PDB file of C-alpha atoms in Angstrom:
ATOM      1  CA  UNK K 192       6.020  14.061   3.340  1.00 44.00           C
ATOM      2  CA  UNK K 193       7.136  17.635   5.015  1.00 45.00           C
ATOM      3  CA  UNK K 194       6.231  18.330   8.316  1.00 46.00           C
ATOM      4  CA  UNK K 195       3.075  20.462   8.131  1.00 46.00           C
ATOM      5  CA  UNK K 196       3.641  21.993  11.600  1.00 46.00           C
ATOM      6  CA  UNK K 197       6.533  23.626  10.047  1.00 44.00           C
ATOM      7  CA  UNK K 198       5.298  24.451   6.875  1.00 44.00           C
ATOM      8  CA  UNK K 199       2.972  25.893   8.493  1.00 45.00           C
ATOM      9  CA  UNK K 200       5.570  28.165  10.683  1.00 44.00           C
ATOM     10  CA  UNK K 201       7.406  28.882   8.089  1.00 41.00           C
ATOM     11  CA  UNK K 202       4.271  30.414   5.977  1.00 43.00           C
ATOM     12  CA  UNK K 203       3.265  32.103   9.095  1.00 46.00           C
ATOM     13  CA  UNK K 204       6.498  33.739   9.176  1.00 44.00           C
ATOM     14  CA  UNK K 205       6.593  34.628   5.560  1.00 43.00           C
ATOM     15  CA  UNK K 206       3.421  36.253   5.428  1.00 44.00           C
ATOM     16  CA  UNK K 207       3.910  38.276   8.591  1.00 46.00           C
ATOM     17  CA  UNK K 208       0.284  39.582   9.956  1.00 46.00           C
ATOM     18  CA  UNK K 209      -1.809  37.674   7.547  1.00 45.00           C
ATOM     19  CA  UNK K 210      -3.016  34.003   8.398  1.00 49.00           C
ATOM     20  CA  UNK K 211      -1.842  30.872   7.350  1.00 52.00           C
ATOM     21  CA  UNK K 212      -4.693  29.434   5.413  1.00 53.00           C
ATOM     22  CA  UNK K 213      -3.547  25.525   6.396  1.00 52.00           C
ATOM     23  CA  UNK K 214      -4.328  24.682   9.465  1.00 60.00           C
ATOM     24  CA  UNK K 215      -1.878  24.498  11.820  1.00 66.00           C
ATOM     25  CA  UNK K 216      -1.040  20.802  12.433  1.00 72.00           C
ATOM     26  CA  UNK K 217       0.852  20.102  15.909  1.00 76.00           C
ATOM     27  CA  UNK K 218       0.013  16.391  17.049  1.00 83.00           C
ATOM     28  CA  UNK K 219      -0.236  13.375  14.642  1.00 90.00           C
ATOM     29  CA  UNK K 220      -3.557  11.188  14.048  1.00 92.00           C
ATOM     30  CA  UNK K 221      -4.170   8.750  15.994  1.00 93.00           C
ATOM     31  CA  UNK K 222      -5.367   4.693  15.808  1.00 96.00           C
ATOM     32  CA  UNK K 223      -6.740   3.776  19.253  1.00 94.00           C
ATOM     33  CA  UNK K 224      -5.575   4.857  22.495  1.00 89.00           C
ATOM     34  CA  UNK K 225      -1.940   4.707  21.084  1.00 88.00           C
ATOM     35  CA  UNK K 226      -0.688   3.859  17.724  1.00 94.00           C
ATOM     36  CA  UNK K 227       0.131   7.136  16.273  1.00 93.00           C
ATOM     37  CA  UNK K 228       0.931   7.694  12.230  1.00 92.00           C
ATOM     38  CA  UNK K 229       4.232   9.377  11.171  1.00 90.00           C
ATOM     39  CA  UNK K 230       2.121  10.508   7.830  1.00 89.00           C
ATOM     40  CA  UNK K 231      -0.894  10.436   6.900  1.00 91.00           C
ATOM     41  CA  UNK K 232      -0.806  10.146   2.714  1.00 91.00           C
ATOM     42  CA  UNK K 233      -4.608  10.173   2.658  1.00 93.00           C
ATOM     43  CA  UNK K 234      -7.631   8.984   3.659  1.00 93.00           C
ATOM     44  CA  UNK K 235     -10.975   8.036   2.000  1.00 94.00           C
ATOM     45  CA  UNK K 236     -14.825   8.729   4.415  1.00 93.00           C
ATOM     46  CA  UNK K 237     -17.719   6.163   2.318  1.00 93.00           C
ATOM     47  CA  UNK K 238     -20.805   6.724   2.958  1.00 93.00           C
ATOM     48  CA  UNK K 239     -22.888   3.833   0.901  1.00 91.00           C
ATOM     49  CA  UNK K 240     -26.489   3.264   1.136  1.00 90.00           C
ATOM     50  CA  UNK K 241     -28.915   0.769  -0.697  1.00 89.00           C
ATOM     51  CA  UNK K 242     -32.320   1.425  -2.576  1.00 86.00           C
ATOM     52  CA  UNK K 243     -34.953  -0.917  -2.793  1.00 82.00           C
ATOM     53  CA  UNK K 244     -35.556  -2.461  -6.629  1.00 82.00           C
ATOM     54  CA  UNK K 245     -38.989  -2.279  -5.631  1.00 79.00           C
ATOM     55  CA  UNK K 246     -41.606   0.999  -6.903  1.00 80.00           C
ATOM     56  CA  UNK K 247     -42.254   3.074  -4.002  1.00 77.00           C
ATOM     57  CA  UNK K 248     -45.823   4.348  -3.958  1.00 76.00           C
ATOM     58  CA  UNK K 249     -46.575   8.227  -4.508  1.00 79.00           C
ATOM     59  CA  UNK K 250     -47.244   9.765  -0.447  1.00 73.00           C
ATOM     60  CA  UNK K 251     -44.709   7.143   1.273  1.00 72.00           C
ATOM     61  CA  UNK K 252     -41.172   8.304   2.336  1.00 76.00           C
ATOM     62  CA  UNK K 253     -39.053   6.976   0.226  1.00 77.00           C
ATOM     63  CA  UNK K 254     -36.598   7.309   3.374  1.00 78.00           C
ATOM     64  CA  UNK K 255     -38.204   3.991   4.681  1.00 78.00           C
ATOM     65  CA  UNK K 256     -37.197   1.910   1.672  1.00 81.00           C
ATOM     66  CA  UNK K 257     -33.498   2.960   2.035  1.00 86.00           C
ATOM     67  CA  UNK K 258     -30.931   0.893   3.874  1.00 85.00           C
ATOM     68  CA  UNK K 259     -27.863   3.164   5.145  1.00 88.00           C
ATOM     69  CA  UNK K 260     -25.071   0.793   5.472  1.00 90.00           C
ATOM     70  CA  UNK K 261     -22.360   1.525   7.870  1.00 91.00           C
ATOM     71  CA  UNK K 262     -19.521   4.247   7.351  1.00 93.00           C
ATOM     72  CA  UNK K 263     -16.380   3.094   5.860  1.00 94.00           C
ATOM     73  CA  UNK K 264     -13.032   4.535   6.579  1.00 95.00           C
ATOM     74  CA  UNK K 265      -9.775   3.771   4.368  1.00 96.00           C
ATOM     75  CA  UNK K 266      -6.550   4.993   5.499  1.00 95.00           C
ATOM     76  CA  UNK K 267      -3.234   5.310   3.857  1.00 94.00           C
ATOM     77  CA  UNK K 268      -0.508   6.036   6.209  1.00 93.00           C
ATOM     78  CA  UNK K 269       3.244   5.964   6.650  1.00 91.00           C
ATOM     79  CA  UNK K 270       4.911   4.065   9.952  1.00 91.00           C
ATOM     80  CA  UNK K 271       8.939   4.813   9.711  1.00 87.00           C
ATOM     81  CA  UNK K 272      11.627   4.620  12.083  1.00 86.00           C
ATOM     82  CA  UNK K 273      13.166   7.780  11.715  1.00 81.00           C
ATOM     83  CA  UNK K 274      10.875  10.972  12.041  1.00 76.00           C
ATOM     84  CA  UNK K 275      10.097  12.666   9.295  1.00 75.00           C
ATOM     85  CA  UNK K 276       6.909  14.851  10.676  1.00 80.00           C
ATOM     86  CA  UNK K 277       6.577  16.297  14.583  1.00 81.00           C
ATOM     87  CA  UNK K 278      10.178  16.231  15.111  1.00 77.00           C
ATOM     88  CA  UNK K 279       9.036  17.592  18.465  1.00 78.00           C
ATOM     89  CA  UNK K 280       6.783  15.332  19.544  1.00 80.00           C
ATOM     90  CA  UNK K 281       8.894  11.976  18.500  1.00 79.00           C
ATOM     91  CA  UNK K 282      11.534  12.948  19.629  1.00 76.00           C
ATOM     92  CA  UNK K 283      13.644  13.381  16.426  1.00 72.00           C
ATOM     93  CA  UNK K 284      15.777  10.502  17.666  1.00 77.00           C
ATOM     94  CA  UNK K 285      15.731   7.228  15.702  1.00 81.00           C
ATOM     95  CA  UNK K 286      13.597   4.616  17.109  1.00 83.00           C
ATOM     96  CA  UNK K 287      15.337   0.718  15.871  1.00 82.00           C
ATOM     97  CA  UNK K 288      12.126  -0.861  17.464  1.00 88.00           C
ATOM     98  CA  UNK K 289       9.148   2.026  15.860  1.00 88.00           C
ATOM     99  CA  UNK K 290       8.299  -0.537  13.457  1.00 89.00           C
ATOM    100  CA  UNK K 291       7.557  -3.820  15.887  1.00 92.00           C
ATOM    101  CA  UNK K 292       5.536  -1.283  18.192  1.00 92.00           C
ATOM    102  CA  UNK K 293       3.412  -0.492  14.978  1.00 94.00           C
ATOM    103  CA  UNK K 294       3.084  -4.360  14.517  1.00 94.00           C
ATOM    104  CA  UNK K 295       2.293  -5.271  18.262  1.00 94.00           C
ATOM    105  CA  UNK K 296      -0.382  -1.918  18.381  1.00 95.00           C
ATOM    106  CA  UNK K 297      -2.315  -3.314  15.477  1.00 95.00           C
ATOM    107  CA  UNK K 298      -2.229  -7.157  16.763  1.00 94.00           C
ATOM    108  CA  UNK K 299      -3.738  -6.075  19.609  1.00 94.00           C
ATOM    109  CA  UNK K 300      -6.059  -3.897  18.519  1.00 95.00           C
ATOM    110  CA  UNK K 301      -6.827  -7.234  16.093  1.00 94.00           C
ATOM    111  CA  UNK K 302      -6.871  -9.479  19.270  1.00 93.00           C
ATOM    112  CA  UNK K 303      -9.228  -7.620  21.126  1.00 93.00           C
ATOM    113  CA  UNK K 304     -11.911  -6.815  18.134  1.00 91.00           C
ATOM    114  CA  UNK K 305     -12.978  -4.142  19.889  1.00 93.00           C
ATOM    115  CA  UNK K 306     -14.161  -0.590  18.585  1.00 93.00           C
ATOM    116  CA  UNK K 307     -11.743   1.966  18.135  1.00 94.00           C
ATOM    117  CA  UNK K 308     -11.385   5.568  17.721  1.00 94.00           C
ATOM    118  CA  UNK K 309      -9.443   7.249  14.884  1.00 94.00           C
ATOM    119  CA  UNK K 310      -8.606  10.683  15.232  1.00 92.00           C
ATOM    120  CA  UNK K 311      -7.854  12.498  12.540  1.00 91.00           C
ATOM    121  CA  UNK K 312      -6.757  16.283  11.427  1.00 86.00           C
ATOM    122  CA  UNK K 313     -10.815  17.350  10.687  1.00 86.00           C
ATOM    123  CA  UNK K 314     -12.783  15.032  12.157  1.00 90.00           C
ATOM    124  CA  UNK K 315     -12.974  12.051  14.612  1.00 92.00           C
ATOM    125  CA  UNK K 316     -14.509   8.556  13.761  1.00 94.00           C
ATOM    126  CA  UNK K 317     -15.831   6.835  16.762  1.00 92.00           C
ATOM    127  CA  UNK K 318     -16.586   3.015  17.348  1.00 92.00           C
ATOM    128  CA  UNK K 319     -14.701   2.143  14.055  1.00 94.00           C
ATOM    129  CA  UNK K 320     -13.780  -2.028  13.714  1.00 95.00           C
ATOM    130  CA  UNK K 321     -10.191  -2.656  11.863  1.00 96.00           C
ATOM    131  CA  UNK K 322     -10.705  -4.917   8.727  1.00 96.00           C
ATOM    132  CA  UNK K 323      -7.591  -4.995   7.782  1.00 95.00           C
ATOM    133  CA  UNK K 324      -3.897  -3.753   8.401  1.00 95.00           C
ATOM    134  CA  UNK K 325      -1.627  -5.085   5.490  1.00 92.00           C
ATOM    135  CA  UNK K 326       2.174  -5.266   7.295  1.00 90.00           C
ATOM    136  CA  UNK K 327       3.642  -4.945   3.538  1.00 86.00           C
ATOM    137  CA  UNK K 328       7.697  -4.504   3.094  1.00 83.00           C
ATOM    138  CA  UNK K 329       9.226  -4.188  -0.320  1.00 81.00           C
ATOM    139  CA  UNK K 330      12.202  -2.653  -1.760  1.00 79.00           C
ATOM    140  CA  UNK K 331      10.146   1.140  -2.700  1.00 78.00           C
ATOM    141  CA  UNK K 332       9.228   1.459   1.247  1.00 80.00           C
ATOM    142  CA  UNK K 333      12.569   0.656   2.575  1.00 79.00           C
ATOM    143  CA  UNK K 334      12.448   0.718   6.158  1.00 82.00           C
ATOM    144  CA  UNK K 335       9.209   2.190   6.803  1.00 86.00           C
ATOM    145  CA  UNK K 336       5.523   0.447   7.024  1.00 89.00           C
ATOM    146  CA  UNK K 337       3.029   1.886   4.128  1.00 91.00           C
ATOM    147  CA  UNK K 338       0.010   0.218   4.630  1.00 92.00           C
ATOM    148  CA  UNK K 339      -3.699   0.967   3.458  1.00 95.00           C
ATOM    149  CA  UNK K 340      -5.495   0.257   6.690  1.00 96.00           C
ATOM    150  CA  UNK K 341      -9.811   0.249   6.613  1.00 97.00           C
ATOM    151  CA  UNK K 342     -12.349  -0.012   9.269  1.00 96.00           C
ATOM    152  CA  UNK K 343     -15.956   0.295   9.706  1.00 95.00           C
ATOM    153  CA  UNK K 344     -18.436   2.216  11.712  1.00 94.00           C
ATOM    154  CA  UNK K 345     -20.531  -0.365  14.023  1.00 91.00           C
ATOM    155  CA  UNK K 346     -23.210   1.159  15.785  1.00 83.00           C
ATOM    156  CA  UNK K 347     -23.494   0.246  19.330  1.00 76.00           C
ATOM    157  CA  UNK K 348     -27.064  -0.064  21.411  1.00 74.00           C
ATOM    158  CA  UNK K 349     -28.099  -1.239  24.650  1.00 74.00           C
ATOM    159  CA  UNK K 350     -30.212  -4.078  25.646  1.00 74.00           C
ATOM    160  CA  UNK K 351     -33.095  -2.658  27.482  1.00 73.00           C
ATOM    161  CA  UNK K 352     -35.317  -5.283  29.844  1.00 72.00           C
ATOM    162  CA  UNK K 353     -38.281  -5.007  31.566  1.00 71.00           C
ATOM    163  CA  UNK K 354     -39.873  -7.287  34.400  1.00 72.00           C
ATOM    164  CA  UNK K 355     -43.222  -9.026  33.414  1.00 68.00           C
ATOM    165  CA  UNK K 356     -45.243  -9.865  36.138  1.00 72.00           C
ATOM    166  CA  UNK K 357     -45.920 -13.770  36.470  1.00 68.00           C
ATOM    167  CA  UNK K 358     -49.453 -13.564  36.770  1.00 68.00           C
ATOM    168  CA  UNK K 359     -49.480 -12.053  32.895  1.00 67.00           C
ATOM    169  CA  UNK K 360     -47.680 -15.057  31.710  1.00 67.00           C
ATOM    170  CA  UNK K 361     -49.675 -18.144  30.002  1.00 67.00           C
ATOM    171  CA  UNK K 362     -50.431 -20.860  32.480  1.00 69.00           C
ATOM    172  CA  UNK K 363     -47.837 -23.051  30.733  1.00 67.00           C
ATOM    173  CA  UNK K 364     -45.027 -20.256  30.745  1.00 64.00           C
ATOM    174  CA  UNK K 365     -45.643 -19.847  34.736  1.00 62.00           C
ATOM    175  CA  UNK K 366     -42.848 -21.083  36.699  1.00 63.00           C
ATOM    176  CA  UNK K 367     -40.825 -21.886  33.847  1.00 61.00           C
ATOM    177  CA  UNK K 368     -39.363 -18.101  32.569  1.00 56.00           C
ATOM    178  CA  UNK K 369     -35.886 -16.962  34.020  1.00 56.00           C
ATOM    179  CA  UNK K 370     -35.141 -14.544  36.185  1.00 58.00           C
ATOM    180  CA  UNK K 371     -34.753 -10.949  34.643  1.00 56.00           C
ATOM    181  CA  UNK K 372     -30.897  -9.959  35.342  1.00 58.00           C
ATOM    182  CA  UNK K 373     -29.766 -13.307  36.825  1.00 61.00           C
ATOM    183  CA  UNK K 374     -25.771 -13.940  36.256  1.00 62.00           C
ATOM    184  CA  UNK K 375     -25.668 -16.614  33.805  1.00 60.00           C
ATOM    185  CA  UNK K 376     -21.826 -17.427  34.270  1.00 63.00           C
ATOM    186  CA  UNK K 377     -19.253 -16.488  31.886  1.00 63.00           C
ATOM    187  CA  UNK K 378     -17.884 -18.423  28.868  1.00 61.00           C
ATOM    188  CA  UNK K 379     -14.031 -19.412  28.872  1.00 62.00           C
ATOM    189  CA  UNK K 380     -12.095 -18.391  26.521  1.00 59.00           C
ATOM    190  CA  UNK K 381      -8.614 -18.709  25.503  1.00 63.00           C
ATOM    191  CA  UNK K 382      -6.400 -16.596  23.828  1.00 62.00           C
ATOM    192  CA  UNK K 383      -4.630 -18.624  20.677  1.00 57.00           C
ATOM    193  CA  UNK K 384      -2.415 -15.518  19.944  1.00 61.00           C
ATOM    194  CA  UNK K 385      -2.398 -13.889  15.677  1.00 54.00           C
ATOM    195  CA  UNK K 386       0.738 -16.331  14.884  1.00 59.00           C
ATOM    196  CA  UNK K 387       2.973 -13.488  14.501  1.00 59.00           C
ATOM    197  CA  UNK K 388       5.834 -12.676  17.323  1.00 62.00           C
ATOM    198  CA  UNK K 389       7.637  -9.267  16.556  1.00 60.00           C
ATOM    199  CA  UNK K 390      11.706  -9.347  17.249  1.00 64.00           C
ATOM    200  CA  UNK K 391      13.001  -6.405  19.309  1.00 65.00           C
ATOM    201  CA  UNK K 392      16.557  -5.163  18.261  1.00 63.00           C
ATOM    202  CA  UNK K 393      18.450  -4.751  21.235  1.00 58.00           C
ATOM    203  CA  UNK K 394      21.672  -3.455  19.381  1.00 54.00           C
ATOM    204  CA  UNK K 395      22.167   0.487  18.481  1.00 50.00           C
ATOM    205  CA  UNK K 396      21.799   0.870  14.673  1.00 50.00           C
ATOM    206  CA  UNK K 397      22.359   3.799  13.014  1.00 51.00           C
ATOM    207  CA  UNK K 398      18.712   4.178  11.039  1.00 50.00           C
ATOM    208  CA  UNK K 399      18.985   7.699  10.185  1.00 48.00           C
ATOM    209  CA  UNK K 400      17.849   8.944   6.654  1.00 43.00           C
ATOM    210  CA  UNK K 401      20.928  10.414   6.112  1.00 39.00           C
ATOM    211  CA  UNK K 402      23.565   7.820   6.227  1.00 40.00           C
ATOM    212  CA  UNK K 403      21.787   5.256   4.915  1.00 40.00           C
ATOM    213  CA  UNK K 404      21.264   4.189   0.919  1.00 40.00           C
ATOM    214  CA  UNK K 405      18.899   3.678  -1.393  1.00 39.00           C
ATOM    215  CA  UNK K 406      18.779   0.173  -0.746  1.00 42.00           C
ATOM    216  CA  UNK K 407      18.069   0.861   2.726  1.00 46.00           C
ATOM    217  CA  UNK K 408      15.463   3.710   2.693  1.00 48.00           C
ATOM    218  CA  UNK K 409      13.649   3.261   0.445  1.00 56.00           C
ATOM    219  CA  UNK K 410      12.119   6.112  -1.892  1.00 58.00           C
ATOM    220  CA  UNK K 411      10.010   6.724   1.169  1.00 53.00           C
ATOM    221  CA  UNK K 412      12.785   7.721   3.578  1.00 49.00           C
ATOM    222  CA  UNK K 413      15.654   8.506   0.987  1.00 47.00           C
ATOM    223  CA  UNK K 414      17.120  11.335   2.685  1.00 48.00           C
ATOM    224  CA  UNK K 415      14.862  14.127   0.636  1.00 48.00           C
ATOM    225  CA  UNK K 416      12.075  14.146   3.442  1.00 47.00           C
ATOM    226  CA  UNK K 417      15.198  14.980   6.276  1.00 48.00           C
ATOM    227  CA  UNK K 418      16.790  17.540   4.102  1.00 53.00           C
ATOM    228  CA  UNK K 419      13.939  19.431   3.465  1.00 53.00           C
ATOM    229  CA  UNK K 420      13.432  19.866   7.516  1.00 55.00           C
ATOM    230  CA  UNK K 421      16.674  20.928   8.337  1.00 60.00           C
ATOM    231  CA  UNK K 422      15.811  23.253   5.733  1.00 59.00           C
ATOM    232  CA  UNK K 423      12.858  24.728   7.124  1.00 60.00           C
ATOM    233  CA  UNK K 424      14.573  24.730  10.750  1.00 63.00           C
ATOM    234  CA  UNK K 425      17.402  26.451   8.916  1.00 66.00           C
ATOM    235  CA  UNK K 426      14.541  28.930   7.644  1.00 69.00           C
ATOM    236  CA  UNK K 427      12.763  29.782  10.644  1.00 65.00           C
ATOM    237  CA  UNK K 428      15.972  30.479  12.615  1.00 68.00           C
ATOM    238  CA  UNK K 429      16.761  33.306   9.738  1.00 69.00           C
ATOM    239  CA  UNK K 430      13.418  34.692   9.916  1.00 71.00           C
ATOM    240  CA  UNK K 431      13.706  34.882  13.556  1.00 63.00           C
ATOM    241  CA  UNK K 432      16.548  37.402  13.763  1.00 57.00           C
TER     242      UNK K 432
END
């Protein structure tokens, strides 16, 4: 869990002239418009398809008998409170309420069912539909959300209508189709909420990975992850003068 953007200072620095051969990392991936992931353990791309049992005659394309089913994306990512990657860009301040804004991002995004985009280090996956977002706390994760969150690609057309004339119709349909376009009114719907409310802590806590225990952080956030930054910081100010 080190923060690649340094690591990948620090081996710029190292090796002087040459290039780093990892990719310089400087914002984090993204779920949506806003949820962004502290880490990003790994991540899985499926593409599945299906064959027909049937034979498929000699001089047809055997394209034709195969169904491509959408892409599947599995995520396994790492939600804490105190940063442990892009010091810069969080902050590097604690943040008591990170994990209720990771909740309320993913409810919504649940709420809505609508299409998202998930932008990753090498590649972005567009129109992708959360399945599911497991909110799992035990002892191992401490204070931090590590969840195995998957979606799926859903491919998204548009209705295309054309205007018969009435005099084409049947003699019985005459008179009796709708209009092409018309408004037909809209549906009501009401919102009956995911039956979760998160709890915002309104009191200063001191959440930092280096005061706290064990108990408290987890072998995610145990202290290690911190040390090891102010390590590289330590590092790059050397190498610097």
């Amino acid at each position: 869990m080190a923060d690649y953007g340094l690591l990948n200072n620090i081996q710029g620095s190292m090796s002087g002239t040459m290039p780093s051969l990892l990719r310089q990392i400087t914002t984090p991936c993204k779920i949506g418009d806003a949820l962004e992931i502290d880490v990003l353990k790994e991540y899985d791309v499926t593409f599945e398809s299906e064959v027909t049992e049937n034979p498929v005659e000699t001089g047809f394309i055997v394209a034709d008998h195969v169904i491509r089913k959408p892409l599947s994306l599995k995520l396994v990512a790492i939600f804490t409170p105190t940063p442990v990657t892009f010091l810069n860009h969080f902050g590097g301040a604690p943040n008591v309420n990170r994990l209720s804004d990771v909740a309320n991002a993913l409810m919504q995004i649940y709420q809505k069912a609508d299409p998202v985009t998930v932008t990753l280090y090498d590649a972005i996956y567009d129109n992708m539909v959360m399945l599911t977002a497991p909110l799992k706390r035990n002892v191992q994760n401490g204070i931090c959300y590590e969840m195995e969150l998957n979606f799926k690609h859903v491919v998204v057309v548009e209705q295309r209508t054309e205007e018969v004339p009435e005099e084409y119709a049947s003699n019985d349909a005459q008179g009796k189709a709708g209009q092409t376009e018309k408004d037909g009114g809209t549906a009501e719907q009401k919102d009956i909420g995911t039956g979760m409310t998160t709890v915002v802590n309104t009191a200063t806590v001191d959440i930092s990975s280096l005061q706290t225990g064990y108990n408290a952080g987890g072998d995610i956030s145990t202290g290690k992850e911190i040390t090891a930054t102010v390590a590289a910081v330590s590092i790059i100010s050397a190498l610097q003068y």
